[in-house]
Each structure stands twice: as C-alpha cells, then as structure tokens.
Amino acid sequence: MDYQAILNVIEKELENFHPGGKVPDYIPELSSVSPDKFGMHLYGISGGHYCFGDSEEKFSIQSISKVFTLALAKKIGKKIWRRVDVEPSGDPFNSLTQLEKEKGIPRNPFINAGSLVVADILITHLENPKKDLLDFVRLITNDQSIEYDFAVAASEKKHGYRNIALVNYMKALGNIDNDVDEILDFYFHQCSISMSTKQLAKAFMIFANEGRILETNERVLKPNSVKRINAIMQTCGFYDEAGEFSFRVGLPGKSGVGGGIVALHPQQYSVAVWSPLLNEKGNSEKGMRALEELTTLTGLSIF
Amino acid sequence: MDYQAILNVIEKELENFHPGGKVPDYIPELSSVSPDKFGMHLYGISGGHYCFGDSEEKFSIQSISKVFTLALAKKIGKKIWRRVDVEPSGDPFNSLTQLEKEKGIPRNPFINAGSLVVADILITHLENPKKDLLDFVRLITNDQSIEYDFAVAASEKKHGYRNIALVNYMKALGNIDNDVDEILDFYFHQCSISMSTKQLAKAFMIFANEGRILETNERVLKPNSVKRINAIMQTCGFYDEAGEFSFRVGLPGKSGVGGGIVALHPQQYSVAVWSPLLNEKGNSEKGMRALEELTTLTGLSIF
Amino acid sequence: MDYQAILNVIEKELENFHPGGKVPDYIPELSSVSPDKFGMHLYGISGGHYCFGDSEEKFSIQSISKVFTLALAKKIGKKIWRRVDVEPSGDPFNSLTQLEKEKGIPRNPFINAGSLVVADILITHLENPKKDLLDFVRLITNDQSIEYDFAVAASEKKHGYRNIALVNYMKALGNIDNDVDEILDFYFHQCSISMSTKQLAKAFMIFANEGRILETNERVLKPNSVKRINAIMQTCGFYDEAGEFSFRVGLPGKSGVGGGIVALHPQQYSVAVWSPLLNEKGNSEKGMRALEELTTLTGLSIF
Amino acid sequence: MDYQAILNVIEKELENFHPGGKVPDYIPELSSVSPDKFGMHLYGISGGHYCFGDSEEKFSIQSISKVFTLALAKKIGKKIWRRVDVEPSGDPFNSLTQLEKEKGIPRNPFINAGSLVVADILITHLENPKKDLLDFVRLITNDQSIEYDFAVAASEKKHGYRNIALVNYMKALGNIDNDVDEILDFYFHQCSISMSTKQLAKAFMIFANEGRILETNERVLKPNSVKRINAIMQTCGFYDEAGEFSFRVGLPGKSGVGGGIVALHPQQYSVAVWSPLLNEKGNSEKGMRALEELTTLTGLSIF
C-alpha cells in the first residue's frame, strides 16, 4: 500500500470519529476555528507529497514553533543546555512548581518556560530575532508566504498572564538576560505563525533528512543537532502526554494548541495533521488517532 | 567497520575513563563489587555475538528486571494501564510525592512504585510467580543457568524501607490487591537475578526482533506489545535521566543500580554493558558513555 | 454568666445543629459510634467542673494522644527538636510529600510522622513505653481507670498502611532508630486510649496550670515546656485547619478523629468536647462550633 | 521589674550578640542600612512608653505593612476569606508551588500572594487607595509625619520580578480583578512605608486594645476583627518560621525584611524591635532574641 492509499484509509476511517474535546477558548482567533477541520499531509524522503482534507489551510502553529526556535538556536551554534534541561517534565506545560523546585531551570525546551529561555538566547544573539525566525522558517519550508498572524500575537499578549508569570519568575531566579517584555513579544509572535499541514511537513523534513533541505540539499543543521532535537521531540513533544504519544505512535513529534501535530520518521517521511479539538492534555485527539493509524498501517514506527 | 571492530574502539577509548561516581552502598552484595569491572556484549539480528571485557561475568540486574516483569505481564495478556501510567516521571525513581499527587497511580512501570504494581498483577494471575518469572527469563535467554541471588534478595529485604513505604502507601490508596509482604518478596527476588551482559543481550533480542526469540523463532510477545515496551524504555528507562539518555544514545534501554544497561536498536541488535560506578542519577556513567560511542560509531540511532 | 450557664447556652444553641460530615469508616470501632453523641466538660482553674451531655462517656482519643506523648518526651527531658520541627505543615496530617521535601524531618510533632518520631524517642528511653505512657496519662488525670482499647489498636494495625509507609520512609531517610514494628505497635496503642471529655479536661489542666496537676499541685512539666507545647497546639493542633481554629476559637488545642477536641485558656480553664461527625479536614464540626461559642460567650480568647 | 528595667536588661544582654545573618541585598535602599542598628520600643496599655537604642529611627517596614492593609480591608467591611485562606503556608513567603496546588487562592494574607489579593480588594473599593492607606496608618499612629519612601518603592518595582510573577499567575487563575500594574504599584508603595519602632508600637496598640486607638479611645476595628487578625499574626506572621516564633516568643506578631518585628500582648502592650540582620528565613535574628527575652523576663506570653 503506498502512502496515498494509506492516507485515504485514514481519512475514511476517521470520517465519523468525533472526539469529545474542545477548541481553546482563551483567544477569539483560536476559539472561532471550525472544530470540523481535518487535514493531513505526508512528505516522503523520495520527494512525494500525499494528503487529504484541509491540508493546505493555514492555522496557528502555536507550540510547534518551539521546535523552530530550538533549531534556530542550534543553527547559530549557541549553547543552551546549561539553561534548559532535556528531561520530560511530568507536569503540565505551564507549571511553575517544577521551575521553583529546580531553581529556574526549565525541564526542557518544549515547555513554555523552556521556550521562553530559548527566546531569550535568540534575542541575545540575533540582530532582528523576529525577522530572522521568519526567514528561517521560510527557508526550510521553501515558501516565502509564511507570516506571523499579528492579531493572534496581540490577543495572546493580552491574555498571557501565565507566560508573563513564568518569564518574570525565571528573571527573579537569574535565568533570563533580556527585558521580559521583549522576550514575551518575541514569544507571542513565534506562536502566532500560520502554516498549513503541507508547509509544516515540508519544514520538518529537515529532521527526517539529517539536517538538509530535501529540495535543495542545503545543510541547515548538523546531523548531531538533528539527532538531539528528535530525541527531545520523542520524550518531551506532547506536554505530559509524551509517553502516551510515544506509546501509541512511536515517532518523534510536536503538537500545538492550534490543533496541529507534526511527526517524522527519520529517513522515511515527515507528516503533519490538523484537527482543532483538543483532549484534556491539550493535544489534538483526532490528530493523534490519525498518526497512530499511520504507523500501524505502514508497520513503521521507530520501535 | 563491523560490530567487533567498533566494540574494540570503544574498549580502547574508555580504557582510561574513570568516572567519578560510586558503587551503591546500601547492601554488601552490591558495594563489594570491584568498580573496575567493564564488559560489553552486542548481539546482532543476523545472529552474531560481539564482546569485550567482563562480558560473561554475572552481576545483579536490579531494575533491568522491571522490563522482564512488564513483558511477562503483557505475555499473559493482563491489562495494566489503568493501574500504571506510561508517562515519564520527572522525579527520582523512588519518589513518593508524585504518587501522592496522582492518588496512587505510578507514572510508569519502570519506577519502583510501578514495578511493584506489576508484581501485584503477576501475583494475582500466576500460580508460582517467582518460578514463572525465572522460567520466562530462562526461556528468552535460552539459558537454564540463570538464578535468583538469594543473598541479594535477603539483603534488599532487610534494607528495603523505601519500597516497603511505597507498597504500603499504594495499598492505603487502593492500588494494591495482594498481601504487601508477598509483593515485596517477589520484588526483591526479581531485582536479585544475576546475569551477564551476554545473557542480557540475548534476552533483550526479543525487543529488537518483534517479539520472537531469534534462535528458535518462537513468538513470546505480540509486535504491538514490543512496540509499547520499547516506547516506554525510550521515555522512562533511565529514571529522571531518560531525556539525557535519549539525547546522548538515542535507543530504547533500561539501566539498573548493579551497573548494567541494556539497549536495543529495532531490527538491528540488542546490546548490554556493565560498569558498576553510578552517576548521581543512579545510572552507570561508563555504560552510558560506551553506548553513546556505539551509536556515534555505527551512525545508527533511532533518530 | 458563670461557666455552667455558658455551657447550657451552648448545649441549647447546638441542639439542632446537625453538621453534614461523617464518622471515619476505616475501622469498625470508630464507624459504629453514634453520630449524635455530644458532650462537653470544662474544668476551671479554681477547681470547678462544668458539663453537659455525654461528657462522661469514653471515646477513642486518637490524635489527642500526640500531646501526651510529646509531654512525656519533654518530662523525661529528651531533646526532640533536631528530629521534629515545630512549624505548621500546610499539608494534610498524613502527607508524604513534605517528608520527602524535607528529608525525613516531620514538620511538627502533631502530624502522624512527627508523632511516630516521638514514639521512637520514647521507645529508646523508656523501659516499658506502653505502660509508662498509660501511667503518665493516669497520673495527670488522677484516674486509674484509663486504659488502652486493644480492639481499636488491633484494627488500626490491620488498616494502618499509610502509617506503615510513613515510618518506613523515615527509616529509609535515617530519622528512625528503633524497629518499625515496635514503633507502630506503640503508636496504634497510644491512639486507642479511651477517655471521656471529663478525663481529657482534667488531663489538659496541666497545660493551663503551668505544668502542675491542679488537685495535688505536683509539678510534671516545666513552665517552659508547657509554653512550648501550648505554642505548638496553637499553630499545629488541627492538621491543615490550624489557622481556621485559631481564627475561630483562639485557643491552643488538639483534635482527634474520634471526634474529640481539647483546648485550654492558660490560667483559666481546660475544656473538652466530643461530637463524632468530622468535617473534610478531619476535625469535629460541632466540637469546633461549641468551642467558638465558648470563647465568644466568655469574651476570653488568648487574642 | 518594670518594663523599662526589663528593656535595659535586654539591651545589655544583647549588646555583644552579633548574629551571623545578612542585610537584604536586592535593593540599594535596604542593603545600605548599617547592620549594627538596634532599637526597641514598648507601649503599655496604661499609656507608658519604654525604649532603648535606635528606637526613633525610621526604617522600611516592608511586610509589616501587610497587617495594615488587612486591617484596612476589614475596617471598610470587605469580605476577603473566599479569596485568601487563613492557614499557615509551610512554604517560603513567595512560593508559587502552593498557589498552583491551591488554584490561585493564597494560603493567608501575610504571604506576598495573599497581600497582593488584599491590595486588589482595596483598589476595588477605595477611591484613592494609596492615600487612604497612608491616612489609616497616620490615624492609628496619631502621627502625620509617616510617609511612603518613593525611592524604595521605585527600586522594588525595578527588581520585583517575583511579585510580578505572583500577581500575573493569580490573574491567570482568576483571583485578581484589577490591572496588575496598578496592584503592583500599590503593593510596592505599602512596603516602602518608613516608620520607627516607636511609631510601629503605637500603631499596633489597636490590636492589643480591642480595636481602639489608646490615646483617643476611637474605635477603628471591631473586637472580632482584632481577634481574627491577631490569630493570623500568631499562626502566619513569620513566613515559614511562624511556629518557631510562636514557640520562642509566644505572642502574635509580624516581621519585615527591613529588620523590624512588631508583636503584642492583648490587654498588656504592643512592642516593636529593629535590627537589620536577617536569618535565612528572612526574620531579624536579634529582634527575635530580644522578644524572646521580653516574654521570658515579663513571664507573660499568651501561653
């Protein structure tokens, strides 16, 4: 069965699967998205594109952006592991308890606190961090149309009390160098990037392809950095449901509260899926099911 | 470079690596082991055996046994996921805090609390749980010489206050069915099993070979169970250093305080290493280095 | 208004107050007590006795015994403050989290963990700890009829998994010297002592009378020890409801899950009340109301 | 021995007591204070004033102000106990862990989070909260010279990351109504108030005198409110050293990181002491010693 046939099976099987979760309600831009949206895009290492549904519709990538900022920090060669750990958190993505216990060192770069520290590092080392991040995402996607959604960024800033708390708390504990408002501005923008599953699958191909852009063969990350980022996606990519995802899907990946999930099988493919309804852990329920079917039907997980 | 050449390089490179850790001192049987012991054994899916050093000397497998009991529970088809979760813990292997927070449901089957619940399940469903476990380990290793070390089991029982605390606490919270003393007796015995790296590599081949014993082709676990156990080894196999191991080595694996580590690359090989000095997280420091070298030199991690 | 008149008002006012709590159900001896029992006894420093209701019926004093063992430890002059702290806990009476965080040092002698350490100290220093405790309680009450309830002690032992967990955990952390079973046996016996509100009020007069038995003028505690014990009752006597009791009643006191509460006003009186229905914090709801009325009507709290 | 004689003894005894603590270093206004300052002032209910040392030198009252804002909230008759609890915290004064566990409800009004909620309540109900607070403090002290120290307030704002974190976190959890910047501005000002031990002793006389200003007999608080505030000072006035203070001193009181401590004996006296060196819990070490001597020498604690 080829990839397109497998995707067709998945689409068919999940046609009548209506998960019981909900769309996030904290900002109007996310709560107004139709819960019925569903799309999937797989990008094979041989260059093929396979898809169904709303695979070319853009949505807010939210926490998926944390992989981009981590990759950018590695690309510019910055040491980050003294300031962010690489262990799974065992706590929700925005917990302050663990930060307190561990004296301001976030457990990993994919919880909010960790990504705020990565933002701090980028701001220290880049001239135009917001522009540079966008350029990096456009580069690896080979698509100049990708943009921030300024309305989303503005809404997040208005309701981002918990992230404001996190960054100020780390500042109090000595793990933040730059101005907290500048970091928050960067962070709310990174989360607001709009991309389709097709664009996400293309962007994440660098992690399946040892750090090279498939179309151009340009190297953007060292193989060793890719191995590390994939390992962190495997153990930390799904908040406190990382084990469940690893258990059900068996691929490194990352989710966002916009309903997107990206995953990849090294040397085989990258894949993105979108369905806005979230389970109580904040991950797209239908998206997880789709990826579970994918590794079952291909018979290929990393395990 | 073939596997034996790679192992020779690792042996050579680590000849003068003397990690600063220490041998566990809580029972005489573990504390009296020479800290200089060092051995490694790799078992290829094509049937080849490669090794160096003290690879055939037996040592106490300790927490590595948790993989065997989990596999046995899956083999006899028992549901365990309502009573043990599959998430990384973010806390040390014997923490009571998380148990309290999560009302007696251990985070995963590889922390002590989780393995005690697995022991409880085996005791409920097996006639002779200690005999049956030993038979299972002998079966997958194809080696009838494997035994419990009764002196180790007795010493552990004498000093096992923390495990006694864990099982009584879960009993108080309603997640233990059987008599606590019977569970502890089983648990201290499972940890006391003595095996060499050669025997461990042979035993773990079932996880690299989709659930079949390589020599006999006998199926002992369903492929789906293997995938799940491997996923849990990936995210939870190294206490609160699972992320670090995933990051440095990139293979599913499991460590024990006896200084052993087992890991595997699906469809490629299983491998065990032994060096008694532990880092502060309780994992063999030299063992981790050896495995890190292995995936660097083979160029093959799962990522 | 004299004390008897005030007690009459309290009895009348609470006649139709039926709190919504429940009797503890973990052992038959406590769950079979009638929830309608209600009695109160006040013992004035001038020697007068005032009471109503079931004031002479014995019940299980449970955690009230923690004050007796602490007093006995101080009486025999033992240092305890390196092994037990004197701070309120902010957590339920049987929490393990705080113990883990604070490396086996209980927050205060009135949480279970703290009282188990006090038991350990008494066992180290007394020839016949169970007999000596009973003798001490009989002495200060001037009543030889006080006894352990062996059926209660046996039941508690049978269901005492959480206390077994606590003492083993502290043993693991190095804060327990004696055999855990001996400590638990002592602890379950101390909790099983049966006393009436009249006997309790008599016993606690030593804390209102600077350490002397009122009837005989015999000194059993130094004034400084009394001051300390009263201070601990004030801040730690009601599990994680100490602040609420201090706020509503304004007297040092101690409650037990048998439904009893004892309190005292230094230089004025000691008082005990009994009503078996407990609120969700484990304190007698009607007992707290009765004491609140008492300090309102007398116009005398310590504040 | 009269009060002045007792104070003279205390001054003499502590002349050569040089505690090993340190002056807070987070803002220049506090770190530049001479560590040798030492003064004490006792105000008797009969109207007498007794003092020694630097008793009329003003210093930053810091957390002592939390009692004033709580009193003002009670004075204007506002309900606060649904939004702030009255239990001791068992955690440091600025912990976020407990807030997370208890869903944004601070444990009591004397930890920072609790006082920020009290500030929020005052801002909701007062026209000019900063002016009204100052007027209230001037009223109960009968001293129009009391002022905010704007330099201190500005410095605190500049370094107040942890308080910014706390208020934003509670806002995220729904327990803050007003603009966070307005609350922080008020809070940093309340902490900046400068007062001498003489002024503090005068101000706190209302809590020893059932809510009336001693000099004018004007009632500013109901007796019941006074009883409650005293009870909270007793159980929560010294961060996670409340038990230790209760144990050593036996009076309701409140400390501040400016080195001041105020305490009171109902119907007897109010007293303030100032010595800038803080122990590791953030309380004035020499101040605690002075008060311990006071209750030992007077033979009068509330216990």
mmCIF file with all atom_site columns, C-alpha atoms in Angstrom, chain C residues 148-236:
data_model
loop_
_atom_site.group_PDB
_atom_site.id
_atom_site.type_symbol
_atom_site.label_atom_id
_atom_site.label_alt_id
_atom_site.label_comp_id
_atom_site.label_asym_id
_atom_site.label_entity_id
_atom_site.label_seq_id
_atom_site.pdbx_PDB_ins_code
_atom_site.Cartn_x
_atom_site.Cartn_y
_atom_site.Cartn_z
_atom_site.occupancy
_atom_site.B_iso_or_equiv
_atom_site.pdbx_formal_charge
_atom_site.auth_seq_id
_atom_site.auth_comp_id
_atom_site.auth_asym_id
_atom_site.auth_atom_id
_atom_site.pdbx_PDB_model_num
ATOM 1  C CA . TYR C 1 148 ? -5.911  1.210  76.013 1.00 0.00 ? 148 TYR C CA 1
ATOM 2  C CA . ASP C 1 149 ? -8.654  -0.187 73.798 1.00 0.00 ? 149 ASP C CA 1
ATOM 3  C CA . PHE C 1 150 ? -6.927  -3.253 72.404 1.00 0.00 ? 150 PHE C CA 1
ATOM 4  C CA . ALA C 1 151 ? -9.609  -3.902 69.788 1.00 0.00 ? 151 ALA C CA 1
ATOM 5  C CA . VAL C 1 152 ? -9.102  -0.402 68.377 1.00 0.00 ? 152 VAL C CA 1
ATOM 6  C CA . ALA C 1 153 ? -5.312  -0.825 68.394 1.00 0.00 ? 153 ALA C CA 1
ATOM 7  C CA . ALA C 1 154 ? -5.602  -4.160 66.579 1.00 0.00 ? 154 ALA C CA 1
ATOM 8  C CA . SER C 1 155 ? -7.945  -2.717 63.959 1.00 0.00 ? 155 SER C CA 1
ATOM 9  C CA . GLU C 1 156 ? -5.703  0.255  63.346 1.00 0.00 ? 156 GLU C CA 1
ATOM 10 C CA . LYS C 1 157 ? -2.721  -2.021 62.870 1.00 0.00 ? 157 LYS C CA 1
ATOM 11 C CA . LYS C 1 158 ? -4.650  -4.032 60.320 1.00 0.00 ? 158 LYS C CA 1
ATOM 12 C CA . HIS C 1 159 ? -5.536  -0.964 58.243 1.00 0.00 ? 159 HIS C CA 1
ATOM 13 C CA . GLY C 1 160 ? -2.595  1.257  59.046 1.00 0.00 ? 160 GLY C CA 1
ATOM 14 C CA . TYR C 1 161 ? -0.883  1.106  55.648 1.00 0.00 ? 161 TYR C CA 1
ATOM 15 C CA . ARG C 1 162 ? -0.254  4.800  55.493 1.00 0.00 ? 162 ARG C CA 1
ATOM 16 C CA . ASN C 1 163 ? 1.386   4.940  58.895 1.00 0.00 ? 163 ASN C CA 1
ATOM 17 C CA . ILE C 1 164 ? 3.462   1.886  57.967 1.00 0.00 ? 164 ILE C CA 1
ATOM 18 C CA . ALA C 1 165 ? 4.508   3.813  54.857 1.00 0.00 ? 165 ALA C CA 1
ATOM 19 C CA . LEU C 1 166 ? 5.421   6.894  56.891 1.00 0.00 ? 166 LEU C CA 1
ATOM 20 C CA . VAL C 1 167 ? 7.604   5.131  59.426 1.00 0.00 ? 167 VAL C CA 1
ATOM 21 C CA . ASN C 1 168 ? 9.396   3.022  56.812 1.00 0.00 ? 168 ASN C CA 1
ATOM 22 C CA . TYR C 1 169 ? 10.018  6.098  54.722 1.00 0.00 ? 169 TYR C CA 1
ATOM 23 C CA . MET C 1 170 ? 11.552  7.953  57.649 1.00 0.00 ? 170 MET C CA 1
ATOM 24 C CA . LYS C 1 171 ? 13.612  4.858  58.457 1.00 0.00 ? 171 LYS C CA 1
ATOM 25 C CA . ALA C 1 172 ? 14.909  4.957  54.878 1.00 0.00 ? 172 ALA C CA 1
ATOM 26 C CA . LEU C 1 173 ? 15.814  8.603  55.399 1.00 0.00 ? 173 LEU C CA 1
ATOM 27 C CA . GLY C 1 174 ? 17.627  7.907  58.669 1.00 0.00 ? 174 GLY C CA 1
ATOM 28 C CA . ASN C 1 175 ? 15.211  9.510  61.144 1.00 0.00 ? 175 ASN C CA 1
ATOM 29 C CA . ILE C 1 176 ? 14.011  6.323  62.892 1.00 0.00 ? 176 ILE C CA 1
ATOM 30 C CA . ASP C 1 177 ? 16.223  4.370  65.329 1.00 0.00 ? 177 ASP C CA 1
ATOM 31 C CA . ASN C 1 178 ? 14.085  1.504  66.570 1.00 0.00 ? 178 ASN C CA 1
ATOM 32 C CA . ASP C 1 179 ? 12.343  -1.402 64.898 1.00 0.00 ? 179 ASP C CA 1
ATOM 33 C CA . VAL C 1 180 ? 9.440   -0.109 62.816 1.00 0.00 ? 180 VAL C CA 1
ATOM 34 C CA . ASP C 1 181 ? 7.016   -2.732 64.087 1.00 0.00 ? 181 ASP C CA 1
ATOM 35 C CA . GLU C 1 182 ? 7.674   -1.793 67.689 1.00 0.00 ? 182 GLU C CA 1
ATOM 36 C CA . ILE C 1 183 ? 7.079   1.869  66.905 1.00 0.00 ? 183 ILE C CA 1
ATOM 37 C CA . LEU C 1 184 ? 3.855   1.129  65.062 1.00 0.00 ? 184 LEU C CA 1
ATOM 38 C CA . ASP C 1 185 ? 2.631   -1.074 67.914 1.00 0.00 ? 185 ASP C CA 1
ATOM 39 C CA . PHE C 1 186 ? 3.242   1.747  70.374 1.00 0.00 ? 186 PHE C CA 1
ATOM 40 C CA . TYR C 1 187 ? 1.651   4.312  68.072 1.00 0.00 ? 187 TYR C CA 1
ATOM 41 C CA . PHE C 1 188 ? -1.512  2.315  67.439 1.00 0.00 ? 188 PHE C CA 1
ATOM 42 C CA . HIS C 1 189 ? -1.869  1.800  71.185 1.00 0.00 ? 189 HIS C CA 1
ATOM 43 C CA . GLN C 1 190 ? -1.416  5.466  72.056 1.00 0.00 ? 190 GLN C CA 1
ATOM 44 C CA . CYS C 1 191 ? -4.193  6.367  69.603 1.00 0.00 ? 191 CYS C CA 1
ATOM 45 C CA . SER C 1 192 ? -6.507  3.740  71.080 1.00 0.00 ? 192 SER C CA 1
ATOM 46 C CA . ILE C 1 193 ? -6.678  5.219  74.570 1.00 0.00 ? 193 ILE C CA 1
ATOM 47 C CA . SER C 1 194 ? -10.288 5.711  75.675 1.00 0.00 ? 194 SER C CA 1
ATOM 48 C CA . MET C 1 195 ? -11.202 8.792  77.660 1.00 0.00 ? 195 MET C CA 1
ATOM 49 C CA . SER C 1 196 ? -14.245 10.927 78.353 1.00 0.00 ? 196 SER C CA 1
ATOM 50 C CA . THR C 1 197 ? -14.365 14.711 77.931 1.00 0.00 ? 197 THR C CA 1
ATOM 51 C CA . LYS C 1 198 ? -14.201 14.970 81.723 1.00 0.00 ? 198 LYS C CA 1
ATOM 52 C CA . GLN C 1 199 ? -10.999 12.954 81.847 1.00 0.00 ? 199 GLN C CA 1
ATOM 53 C CA . LEU C 1 200 ? -9.494  14.902 78.965 1.00 0.00 ? 200 LEU C CA 1
ATOM 54 C CA . ALA C 1 201 ? -10.299 18.244 80.546 1.00 0.00 ? 201 ALA C CA 1
ATOM 55 C CA . LYS C 1 202 ? -8.650  17.046 83.757 1.00 0.00 ? 202 LYS C CA 1
ATOM 56 C CA . ALA C 1 203 ? -5.577  15.814 81.928 1.00 0.00 ? 203 ALA C CA 1
ATOM 57 C CA . PHE C 1 204 ? -5.104  19.027 79.950 1.00 0.00 ? 204 PHE C CA 1
ATOM 58 C CA . MET C 1 205 ? -5.323  21.194 83.049 1.00 0.00 ? 205 MET C CA 1
ATOM 59 C CA . ILE C 1 206 ? -1.541  20.765 83.379 1.00 0.00 ? 206 ILE C CA 1
ATOM 60 C CA . PHE C 1 207 ? -1.173  22.930 80.250 1.00 0.00 ? 207 PHE C CA 1
ATOM 61 C CA . ALA C 1 208 ? -3.423  25.639 81.718 1.00 0.00 ? 208 ALA C CA 1
ATOM 62 C CA . ASN C 1 209 ? -1.730  25.418 85.120 1.00 0.00 ? 209 ASN C CA 1
ATOM 63 C CA . GLU C 1 210 ? 1.936   25.924 84.161 1.00 0.00 ? 210 GLU C CA 1
ATOM 64 C CA . GLY C 1 211 ? 2.757   22.233 84.352 1.00 0.00 ? 211 GLY C CA 1
ATOM 65 C CA . ARG C 1 212 ? 1.240   21.338 87.724 1.00 0.00 ? 212 ARG C CA 1
ATOM 66 C CA . ILE C 1 213 ? -1.559  18.875 88.481 1.00 0.00 ? 213 ILE C CA 1
ATOM 67 C CA . LEU C 1 214 ? -4.263  21.121 89.923 1.00 0.00 ? 214 LEU C CA 1
ATOM 68 C CA . GLU C 1 215 ? -5.556  18.732 92.580 1.00 0.00 ? 215 GLU C CA 1
ATOM 69 C CA . THR C 1 216 ? -2.172  17.765 94.005 1.00 0.00 ? 216 THR C CA 1
ATOM 70 C CA . ASN C 1 217 ? -0.060  20.740 92.971 1.00 0.00 ? 217 ASN C CA 1
ATOM 71 C CA . GLU C 1 218 ? 2.540   18.196 91.762 1.00 0.00 ? 218 GLU C CA 1
ATOM 72 C CA . ARG C 1 219 ? 4.792   19.577 89.041 1.00 0.00 ? 219 ARG C CA 1
ATOM 73 C CA . VAL C 1 220 ? 5.035   17.269 85.994 1.00 0.00 ? 220 VAL C CA 1
ATOM 74 C CA . LEU C 1 221 ? 6.331   19.700 83.361 1.00 0.00 ? 221 LEU C CA 1
ATOM 75 C CA . LYS C 1 222 ? 8.493   22.792 83.483 1.00 0.00 ? 222 LYS C CA 1
ATOM 76 C CA . PRO C 1 223 ? 6.666   26.060 82.690 1.00 0.00 ? 223 PRO C CA 1
ATOM 77 C CA . ASN C 1 224 ? 8.897   26.499 79.686 1.00 0.00 ? 224 ASN C CA 1
ATOM 78 C CA . SER C 1 225 ? 7.877   23.097 78.285 1.00 0.00 ? 225 SER C CA 1
ATOM 79 C CA . VAL C 1 226 ? 4.229   23.965 78.794 1.00 0.00 ? 226 VAL C CA 1
ATOM 80 C CA . LYS C 1 227 ? 4.669   27.247 76.959 1.00 0.00 ? 227 LYS C CA 1
ATOM 81 C CA . ARG C 1 228 ? 6.239   25.370 74.066 1.00 0.00 ? 228 ARG C CA 1
ATOM 82 C CA . ILE C 1 229 ? 3.608   22.663 73.886 1.00 0.00 ? 229 ILE C CA 1
ATOM 83 C CA . ASN C 1 230 ? 0.836   25.256 74.025 1.00 0.00 ? 230 ASN C CA 1
ATOM 84 C CA . ALA C 1 231 ? 2.501   27.198 71.220 1.00 0.00 ? 231 ALA C CA 1
ATOM 85 C CA . ILE C 1 232 ? 2.618   24.062 69.087 1.00 0.00 ? 232 ILE C CA 1
ATOM 86 C CA . MET C 1 233 ? -1.024  23.266 69.853 1.00 0.00 ? 233 MET C CA 1
ATOM 87 C CA . GLN C 1 234 ? -1.874  26.804 68.760 1.00 0.00 ? 234 GLN C CA 1
ATOM 88 C CA . THR C 1 235 ? -0.112  26.599 65.398 1.00 0.00 ? 235 THR C CA 1
ATOM 89 C CA . CYS C 1 236 ? -0.326  22.863 64.600 1.00 0.00 ? 236 CYS C CA 1
#
